[in-house]
Amino acid sequence: MGGRDIMWTLGIESTAHTLSFGLVDKDGIPFPSSTSTIKPEKGGIHPREAADHHKECASRLLHDALESQSLMPTDISAIAYSQGPGLGPCLRIGASIARGLASKFDVPLIGVNHCVAHIEIGRQQCGCEDPVLLYVSGGNTQVIARLDGKYRVLGETLDIGIGNMLDKFARAQGIPFPGGPVIEKLAAKWIEENPNPTMEGLELPYAVRGMDLAFSGVLTAALRLVENGKPLEAVCWSLQEHVFSACVEVAERALAHTGKTELLLGGGVACNSRLRIMCELMCEERDSKSYAPPRMYCIDNGTMIARLGWLELGAGRITNYDTSAIDQYLRTDQTPIIWA
Ligand code: ATP
Ligand code: FE2
């Protein structure tokens, strides 16, 4: 591997329901990923079923990713993969593929932190310098800022991730995974039909706990509203307004405490237009700016893994095989920022 110039970096994402291969070129410029997401017909994601899905579609997706840029496997000069956090069986598939490819093509292996990858693709896409990140996905809900060489978690969910909460609420209404986008549509419909909606009778508990958040109480209360006959569209609207306000409030406090003036959205729930607008309004009021990457880089994608791998490799970091094991519980603040 020595002496070889960096050509293309391949990134492999496999933390949960999504397997995705993405590429960045020698300058770290990202290209859209080849992705497949398991959508369970009933119930939540079963880690082993997700892992089986990843195994089944891996070779086709890898082929598609290479073909999308007309590359030969020998054009790949580094392999990055999600080392954690995530579901063990799913992470292990990605890590095994990464080790196999790195060894076959004799190129460096770089295990990266999935959460940090969400931040770095967002920074690259939006051109922001030093943002507070509102990271809202299925499994994670965190407010993060760079302090002393690490991305520090200033606030986070104490129970379930906001996306999981939305998906669970949706599932109880017979809406298949992923529920978030459907809830967004139903909420928008309610506003369309009721231009001046009132929260009367639709109140939900507030999710803020100091700098942290908690969503399971809101979920239970929202389910009860539907059971008590409130229109589903109305409850979806109320649910979004309540939980997004809670996230925006914690993000605003993080901006105030850190003195930073950029907010960056990341994670699948950052696809939501209403959340994007709420963040923009909050930032306008405090002379700050809110950024959101294109939706394909908000959801889990291999390209963000490639991008962070490229950054870390550029700063001299390589993962040796004996330290390449996955870490289901890897924390955002465990990864030293050596590249910026
Ligand atoms: P992580 O491993 O970082 O927790 P993840 O496995 O949950 O990520 P993502 O692709 O980041 O995967 O996020 C998926 C979540 O995003 C799902 O819960 C889905 O319902 C939610 N989501 C996607 N689009 C929207 C939307 N428009 N509005 C609200 N939620 C959305
Ligand atoms: Fe994610």
Tab-separated table of C-alpha atoms and ligand atoms in Angstrom:
chain	number	residue	atom	x	y	z
A	1	MET	CA	0.000	0.000	0.000
A	2	GLY	CA	2.944	2.343	0.656
A	3	GLY	CA	3.652	5.196	-1.692
A	4	ARG	CA	0.359	4.908	-3.470
A	5	ASP	CA	-1.436	8.200	-4.119
A	6	ILE	CA	-4.940	8.588	-2.817
A	7	MET	CA	-7.291	8.098	-5.722
A	8	TRP	CA	-10.794	7.277	-4.524
A	9	THR	CA	-11.953	6.524	-0.993
A	10	LEU	CA	-14.831	4.067	-0.632
A	11	GLY	CA	-17.112	4.452	2.407
A	12	ILE	CA	-19.282	1.656	3.803
A	13	GLU	CA	-22.246	2.495	6.038
A	14	SER	CA	-24.035	-0.301	7.895
A	15	THR	CA	-24.981	0.954	11.363
A	16	ALA	CA	-28.674	0.002	11.265
A	17	HIS	CA	-31.333	-0.493	8.587
A	18	THR	CA	-29.261	0.928	5.736
A	19	LEU	CA	-26.368	-0.529	3.785
A	20	SER	CA	-24.705	2.069	1.629
A	21	PHE	CA	-21.523	2.427	-0.415
A	22	GLY	CA	-20.296	5.916	-1.286
A	23	LEU	CA	-17.247	7.546	-2.803
A	24	VAL	CA	-15.146	10.659	-2.479
A	25	ASP	CA	-12.456	11.502	-5.008
A	26	LYS	CA	-8.812	12.348	-4.327
A	27	ASP	CA	-9.826	15.876	-3.250
A	28	GLY	CA	-12.534	14.596	-0.900
A	29	ILE	CA	-15.351	15.646	-3.238
A	30	PRO	CA	-18.432	13.499	-2.506
A	31	PHE	CA	-20.524	11.533	-5.005
A	32	PRO	CA	-24.027	10.132	-4.345
A	33	SER	CA	-24.150	6.727	-2.627
A	34	SER	CA	-25.624	3.394	-3.691
A	35	THR	CA	-27.991	2.502	-0.894
A	36	SER	CA	-30.537	-0.082	0.205
A	37	THR	CA	-32.716	0.178	3.318
A	38	ILE	CA	-34.589	-2.713	4.869
A	39	LYS	CA	-38.227	-1.834	5.450
A	40	PRO	CA	-39.772	-4.362	7.820
A	41	GLU	CA	-43.386	-5.100	6.947
A	42	LYS	CA	-44.346	-5.468	10.586
A	43	GLY	CA	-42.702	-4.242	13.764
A	44	GLY	CA	-39.330	-2.568	14.193
A	45	ILE	CA	-35.949	-3.490	12.780
A	46	HIS	CA	-34.611	-6.846	13.845
A	47	PRO	CA	-30.800	-6.527	13.914
A	48	ARG	CA	-30.228	-10.005	12.440
A	49	GLU	CA	-32.755	-9.489	9.665
A	50	ALA	CA	-31.123	-6.167	8.838
A	51	ALA	CA	-27.723	-7.888	8.790
A	52	ASP	CA	-29.088	-10.552	6.407
A	53	HIS	CA	-30.430	-7.805	4.164
A	54	HIS	CA	-26.992	-6.147	4.158
A	55	LYS	CA	-25.309	-9.434	3.234
A	56	GLU	CA	-27.727	-10.031	0.383
A	57	CYS	CA	-27.379	-6.663	-1.303
A	58	ALA	CA	-23.705	-5.897	-0.591
A	59	SER	CA	-22.162	-7.083	-3.819
A	60	ARG	CA	-24.806	-5.443	-6.029
A	61	LEU	CA	-24.473	-2.103	-4.201
A	62	LEU	CA	-20.684	-2.173	-4.351
A	63	HIS	CA	-20.887	-2.882	-8.048
A	64	ASP	CA	-23.378	-0.009	-8.549
A	65	ALA	CA	-21.205	2.406	-6.584
A	66	LEU	CA	-18.110	1.622	-8.648
A	67	GLU	CA	-20.059	1.704	-11.895
A	68	SER	CA	-21.616	5.087	-11.029
A	69	GLN	CA	-18.165	6.662	-11.449
A	70	SER	CA	-16.912	4.131	-14.039
A	71	LEU	CA	-14.297	2.826	-11.600
A	72	MET	CA	-12.398	-0.443	-11.395
A	73	PRO	CA	-11.836	-1.890	-7.906
A	74	THR	CA	-8.156	-1.005	-8.361
A	75	ASP	CA	-9.076	2.706	-8.505
A	76	ILE	CA	-9.967	2.537	-4.799
A	77	SER	CA	-7.041	3.546	-2.643
A	78	ALA	CA	-8.670	3.501	0.808
A	79	ILE	CA	-11.647	1.822	2.479
A	80	ALA	CA	-13.575	3.572	5.259
A	81	TYR	CA	-16.360	1.973	7.289
A	82	SER	CA	-18.677	2.827	10.194
A	83	GLN	CA	-17.012	1.421	13.289
A	84	GLY	CA	-19.914	2.524	15.548
A	85	PRO	CA	-22.260	3.364	17.124
A	86	GLY	CA	-25.019	1.078	15.899
A	87	LEU	CA	-26.457	-2.427	15.942
A	88	GLY	CA	-23.780	-5.095	16.405
A	89	PRO	CA	-24.819	-7.576	13.691
A	90	CYS	CA	-25.216	-4.763	11.140
A	91	LEU	CA	-21.924	-3.070	12.003
A	92	ARG	CA	-20.123	-6.421	11.749
A	93	ILE	CA	-21.247	-6.907	8.140
A	94	GLY	CA	-19.865	-3.515	7.081
A	95	ALA	CA	-16.622	-4.047	8.988
A	96	SER	CA	-16.119	-7.533	7.466
A	97	ILE	CA	-16.650	-6.224	3.950
A	98	ALA	CA	-14.261	-3.352	4.650
A	99	ARG	CA	-11.533	-5.640	6.020
A	100	GLY	CA	-11.980	-8.043	3.116
A	101	LEU	CA	-11.711	-5.332	0.479
A	102	ALA	CA	-8.805	-3.551	2.180
A	103	SER	CA	-6.869	-6.779	2.410
A	104	LYS	CA	-7.729	-7.936	-1.126
A	105	PHE	CA	-6.681	-4.653	-2.717
A	106	ASP	CA	-3.928	-3.939	-0.213
A	107	VAL	CA	-5.157	-0.470	0.684
A	108	PRO	CA	-5.557	1.311	4.041
A	109	LEU	CA	-8.549	0.644	6.259
A	110	ILE	CA	-10.124	3.487	8.259
A	111	GLY	CA	-12.828	2.806	10.854
A	112	VAL	CA	-14.816	5.983	11.498
A	113	ASN	CA	-17.381	7.344	13.929
A	114	HIS	CA	-20.817	7.374	12.277
A	115	CYS	CA	-22.055	10.431	14.202
A	116	VAL	CA	-18.951	12.450	13.376
A	117	ALA	CA	-19.417	11.487	9.711
A	118	HIS	CA	-22.896	13.105	9.766
A	119	ILE	CA	-21.247	16.315	11.007
A	120	GLU	CA	-18.385	16.333	8.522
A	121	ILE	CA	-20.494	15.709	5.407
A	122	GLY	CA	-22.775	18.519	6.610
A	123	ARG	CA	-19.847	20.914	7.052
A	124	GLN	CA	-18.530	20.042	3.623
A	125	GLN	CA	-21.913	20.377	1.914
A	126	CYS	CA	-22.971	23.600	3.630
A	127	GLY	CA	-19.587	25.283	3.832
A	128	CYS	CA	-19.955	26.135	7.504
A	129	GLU	CA	-16.933	26.428	9.767
A	130	ASP	CA	-17.675	25.755	13.384
A	131	PRO	CA	-21.366	24.965	13.855
A	132	VAL	CA	-23.492	23.685	16.671
A	133	LEU	CA	-24.923	20.464	15.260
A	134	LEU	CA	-28.488	19.351	15.778
A	135	TYR	CA	-28.174	15.647	15.015
A	136	VAL	CA	-31.623	14.117	14.765
A	137	SER	CA	-31.887	10.585	13.421
A	138	GLY	CA	-33.675	7.351	14.214
A	139	GLY	CA	-31.360	6.199	16.965
A	140	ASN	CA	-29.719	9.477	17.954
A	141	THR	CA	-30.790	12.910	19.104
A	142	GLN	CA	-27.870	15.083	20.132
A	143	VAL	CA	-26.822	18.705	20.243
A	144	ILE	CA	-23.092	18.824	19.588
A	145	ALA	CA	-20.355	21.443	19.421
A	146	ARG	CA	-16.608	21.344	18.836
A	147	LEU	CA	-14.680	22.205	21.987
A	148	ASP	CA	-11.021	21.374	22.747
A	149	GLY	CA	-10.471	19.075	19.788
A	150	LYS	CA	-13.548	16.878	20.149
A	151	TYR	CA	-17.190	17.071	19.214
A	152	ARG	CA	-18.850	17.378	22.620
A	153	VAL	CA	-22.403	16.337	23.306
A	154	LEU	CA	-24.039	19.293	25.050
A	155	GLY	CA	-27.475	17.717	25.214
A	156	GLU	CA	-29.090	14.477	24.088
A	157	THR	CA	-32.093	12.246	24.416
A	158	LEU	CA	-32.364	10.424	27.705
A	159	ASP	CA	-34.556	7.687	26.225
A	160	ILE	CA	-35.323	7.042	22.554
A	161	GLY	CA	-34.145	8.890	19.445
A	162	ILE	CA	-36.621	11.345	17.928
A	163	GLY	CA	-36.819	9.357	14.661
A	164	ASN	CA	-37.547	6.095	16.497
A	165	MET	CA	-40.284	7.917	18.391
A	166	LEU	CA	-41.853	9.157	15.130
A	167	ASP	CA	-41.527	5.687	13.576
A	168	LYS	CA	-43.167	4.042	16.612
A	169	PHE	CA	-46.049	6.505	16.564
A	170	ALA	CA	-46.512	5.900	12.833
A	171	ARG	CA	-46.338	2.125	13.215
A	172	ALA	CA	-49.172	2.205	15.761
A	173	GLN	CA	-51.269	3.905	13.057
A	174	GLY	CA	-50.401	1.221	10.510
A	175	ILE	CA	-47.899	3.473	8.699
A	176	PRO	CA	-44.833	1.483	7.605
A	177	PHE	CA	-41.213	2.431	8.325
A	178	PRO	CA	-39.940	5.096	7.877
A	179	GLY	CA	-42.834	6.929	9.505
A	180	GLY	CA	-41.226	10.391	9.759
A	181	PRO	CA	-41.863	11.460	6.154
A	182	VAL	CA	-45.524	10.328	6.333
A	183	ILE	CA	-46.065	12.206	9.600
A	184	GLU	CA	-44.615	15.283	7.876
A	185	LYS	CA	-47.139	14.962	5.026
A	186	LEU	CA	-50.108	14.410	7.371
A	187	ALA	CA	-49.089	17.435	9.473
A	188	ALA	CA	-48.794	19.581	6.349
A	189	LYS	CA	-52.242	18.457	5.277
A	190	TRP	CA	-53.682	19.580	8.607
A	191	ILE	CA	-52.155	23.043	8.148
A	192	GLU	CA	-53.450	23.237	4.591
A	193	GLU	CA	-56.959	22.461	5.745
A	194	ASN	CA	-56.693	24.592	8.905
A	195	PRO	CA	-54.579	27.650	8.123
A	196	ASN	CA	-54.929	28.940	11.714
A	197	PRO	CA	-54.739	25.750	13.754
A	198	THR	CA	-55.117	25.784	17.506
A	199	MET	CA	-53.284	23.557	19.941
A	200	GLU	CA	-56.398	23.302	22.143
A	201	GLY	CA	-57.037	19.679	23.006
A	202	LEU	CA	-53.816	18.656	21.240
A	203	GLU	CA	-51.317	19.578	23.947
A	204	LEU	CA	-48.471	17.137	24.623
A	205	PRO	CA	-45.816	16.987	27.350
A	206	TYR	CA	-42.691	19.032	26.695
A	207	ALA	CA	-39.589	17.004	25.878
A	208	VAL	CA	-36.927	19.351	27.310
A	209	ARG	CA	-35.003	18.197	30.402
A	210	GLY	CA	-32.408	20.909	31.071
A	211	MET	CA	-30.043	20.544	28.116
A	212	ASP	CA	-31.351	17.030	27.453
A	213	LEU	CA	-34.483	15.675	25.828
A	214	ALA	CA	-36.892	12.774	26.416
A	215	PHE	CA	-39.490	11.531	23.958
A	216	SER	CA	-41.201	8.451	25.382
A	217	GLY	CA	-43.723	10.468	27.426
A	218	VAL	CA	-44.637	12.515	24.343
A	219	LEU	CA	-45.108	9.288	22.365
A	220	THR	CA	-47.491	7.816	24.938
A	221	ALA	CA	-49.497	11.043	25.124
A	222	ALA	CA	-49.722	11.349	21.305
A	223	LEU	CA	-50.940	7.756	21.018
A	224	ARG	CA	-53.590	8.535	23.620
A	225	LEU	CA	-54.833	11.564	21.645
A	226	VAL	CA	-55.477	9.337	18.628
A	227	GLU	CA	-57.159	6.726	20.809
A	228	ASN	CA	-59.397	9.473	22.143
A	229	GLY	CA	-60.577	10.309	18.650
A	230	LYS	CA	-58.457	13.323	17.658
A	231	PRO	CA	-57.825	13.441	13.901
A	232	LEU	CA	-54.543	11.754	12.974
A	233	GLU	CA	-53.420	14.752	10.878
A	234	ALA	CA	-53.945	17.055	13.865
A	235	VAL	CA	-51.948	14.825	16.196
A	236	CYS	CA	-49.113	14.569	13.654
A	237	TRP	CA	-49.009	18.354	13.475
A	238	SER	CA	-49.010	18.724	17.264
A	239	LEU	CA	-46.387	16.009	17.651
A	240	GLN	CA	-44.026	17.712	15.190
A	241	GLU	CA	-44.562	21.154	16.717
A	242	HIS	CA	-43.875	19.890	20.241
A	243	VAL	CA	-40.822	17.742	19.620
A	244	PHE	CA	-39.192	20.039	17.081
A	245	SER	CA	-39.646	23.064	19.384
A	246	ALA	CA	-37.942	21.096	22.124
A	247	CYS	CA	-34.951	20.313	19.866
A	248	VAL	CA	-34.742	23.899	18.639
A	249	GLU	CA	-34.827	25.201	22.207
A	250	VAL	CA	-31.876	23.045	23.248
A	251	ALA	CA	-30.004	23.997	20.066
A	252	GLU	CA	-30.624	27.688	20.781
A	253	ARG	CA	-29.263	27.340	24.285
A	254	ALA	CA	-26.189	25.574	22.893
A	255	LEU	CA	-25.609	28.515	20.530
A	256	ALA	CA	-25.973	30.927	23.438
A	257	HIS	CA	-23.590	29.004	25.731
A	258	THR	CA	-20.885	28.431	23.133
A	259	GLY	CA	-21.146	31.814	21.379
A	260	LYS	CA	-21.213	30.049	18.010
A	261	THR	CA	-23.275	31.538	15.176
A	262	GLU	CA	-23.873	28.562	12.870
A	263	LEU	CA	-26.385	25.754	13.322
A	264	LEU	CA	-26.057	22.620	11.203
A	265	LEU	CA	-28.751	19.973	10.859
A	266	GLY	CA	-27.896	16.305	10.337
A	267	GLY	CA	-29.489	12.843	10.544
A	268	GLY	CA	-32.608	11.499	8.817
A	269	VAL	CA	-35.101	13.692	10.683
A	270	ALA	CA	-33.226	16.731	9.305
A	271	CYS	CA	-35.001	15.927	6.002
A	272	ASN	CA	-38.111	17.477	7.567
A	273	SER	CA	-39.044	20.834	6.034
A	274	ARG	CA	-40.894	22.071	9.109
A	275	LEU	CA	-37.872	21.419	11.331
A	276	ARG	CA	-35.642	23.213	8.816
A	277	ILE	CA	-37.928	26.265	8.887
A	278	MET	CA	-38.076	26.331	12.697
A	279	CYS	CA	-34.280	26.268	12.855
A	280	GLU	CA	-34.020	29.079	10.292
A	281	LEU	CA	-36.465	31.250	12.247
A	282	MET	CA	-34.627	30.699	15.523
A	283	CYS	CA	-31.269	31.514	13.927
A	284	GLU	CA	-32.574	34.654	12.204
A	285	GLU	CA	-33.692	35.975	15.557
A	286	ARG	CA	-30.197	35.668	16.988
A	287	ASP	CA	-28.180	36.819	13.954
A	288	SER	CA	-27.014	33.288	13.297
A	289	LYS	CA	-27.410	31.032	10.287
A	290	SER	CA	-29.009	27.614	9.966
A	291	TYR	CA	-27.688	25.106	7.444
A	292	ALA	CA	-29.101	21.795	6.244
A	293	PRO	CA	-27.351	19.461	3.784
A	294	PRO	CA	-29.191	17.944	0.789
A	295	ARG	CA	-31.528	15.196	1.994
A	296	MET	CA	-29.466	12.345	0.499
A	297	TYR	CA	-26.654	13.379	2.872
A	298	CYS	CA	-28.948	13.712	5.914
A	299	ILE	CA	-30.042	10.071	5.905
A	300	ASP	CA	-27.436	7.364	6.468
A	301	ASN	CA	-25.120	7.179	3.460
A	302	GLY	CA	-21.775	5.659	2.533
A	303	THR	CA	-20.485	8.935	1.119
A	304	MET	CA	-20.271	10.572	4.550
A	305	ILE	CA	-18.208	7.623	5.771
A	306	ALA	CA	-15.896	7.997	2.764
A	307	ARG	CA	-15.559	11.724	3.430
A	308	LEU	CA	-14.566	11.263	7.089
A	309	GLY	CA	-12.240	8.394	6.131
A	310	TRP	CA	-10.581	10.668	3.572
A	311	LEU	CA	-10.163	13.439	6.180
A	312	GLU	CA	-8.668	11.070	8.755
A	313	LEU	CA	-6.374	9.383	6.268
A	314	GLY	CA	-5.195	12.828	5.139
A	315	ALA	CA	-4.311	13.535	8.776
A	316	GLY	CA	-2.356	10.272	8.952
A	317	ARG	CA	-4.788	7.933	10.692
A	318	ILE	CA	-5.160	4.307	9.588
A	319	THR	CA	-7.001	1.540	11.460
A	320	ASN	CA	-4.909	-1.564	12.065
A	321	TYR	CA	-6.689	-4.894	11.796
A	322	ASP	CA	-6.243	-5.613	15.498
A	323	THR	CA	-8.116	-2.416	16.413
A	324	SER	CA	-10.714	-2.675	13.669
A	325	ALA	CA	-13.434	-4.276	15.831
A	326	ILE	CA	-16.766	-2.512	15.846
A	327	ASP	CA	-17.938	-0.549	18.887
A	328	GLN	CA	-21.723	-0.496	19.265
A	329	TYR	CA	-21.500	2.205	21.909
A	330	LEU	CA	-18.890	4.499	20.344
A	331	ARG	CA	-19.605	8.049	21.517
A	332	THR	CA	-19.398	11.232	19.488
A	333	ASP	CA	-16.830	12.684	21.916
A	334	GLN	CA	-14.493	9.678	21.746
A	335	THR	CA	-13.082	10.661	18.361
A	336	PRO	CA	-10.269	13.237	18.427
A	337	ILE	CA	-10.637	15.763	15.610
A	338	ILE	CA	-7.201	15.411	14.022
A	339	TRP	CA	-8.126	16.768	10.594
A	340	ALA	CA	-9.241	20.334	11.297
B	1	ATP	P1	-28.477	6.792	13.217
B	1	ATP	O1	-27.719	5.511	13.103
B	1	ATP	O2	-27.631	7.980	13.015
B	1	ATP	O3	-29.345	6.876	14.409
B	1	ATP	P2	-30.629	6.024	11.565
B	1	ATP	O4	-30.210	4.618	11.475
B	1	ATP	O5	-31.789	6.332	12.376
B	1	ATP	O6	-29.397	6.880	11.938
B	1	ATP	P3	-31.166	7.925	9.429
B	1	ATP	O7	-31.226	7.593	7.969
B	1	ATP	O8	-30.194	8.953	9.859
B	1	ATP	O9	-30.954	6.520	10.096
B	1	ATP	O10	-32.605	8.392	9.922
B	1	ATP	C1	-33.781	7.664	9.717
B	1	ATP	C2	-34.883	8.347	10.500
B	1	ATP	O11	-35.219	9.604	9.871
B	1	ATP	C3	-36.163	7.551	10.554
B	1	ATP	O12	-36.593	7.536	11.893
B	1	ATP	C4	-37.141	8.359	9.687
B	1	ATP	O13	-38.489	8.269	10.098
B	1	ATP	C5	-36.612	9.766	9.868
B	1	ATP	N1	-36.999	10.665	8.778
B	1	ATP	C6	-36.670	10.578	7.473
B	1	ATP	N2	-37.267	11.565	6.765
B	1	ATP	C7	-37.991	12.304	7.664
B	1	ATP	C8	-38.844	13.444	7.570
B	1	ATP	N3	-39.087	14.041	6.409
B	1	ATP	N4	-39.410	13.902	8.701
B	1	ATP	C9	-39.180	13.315	9.891
B	1	ATP	N5	-38.402	12.228	10.041
B	1	ATP	C10	-37.812	11.731	8.945
B	2	FE2	FE	-27.184	8.039	11.021
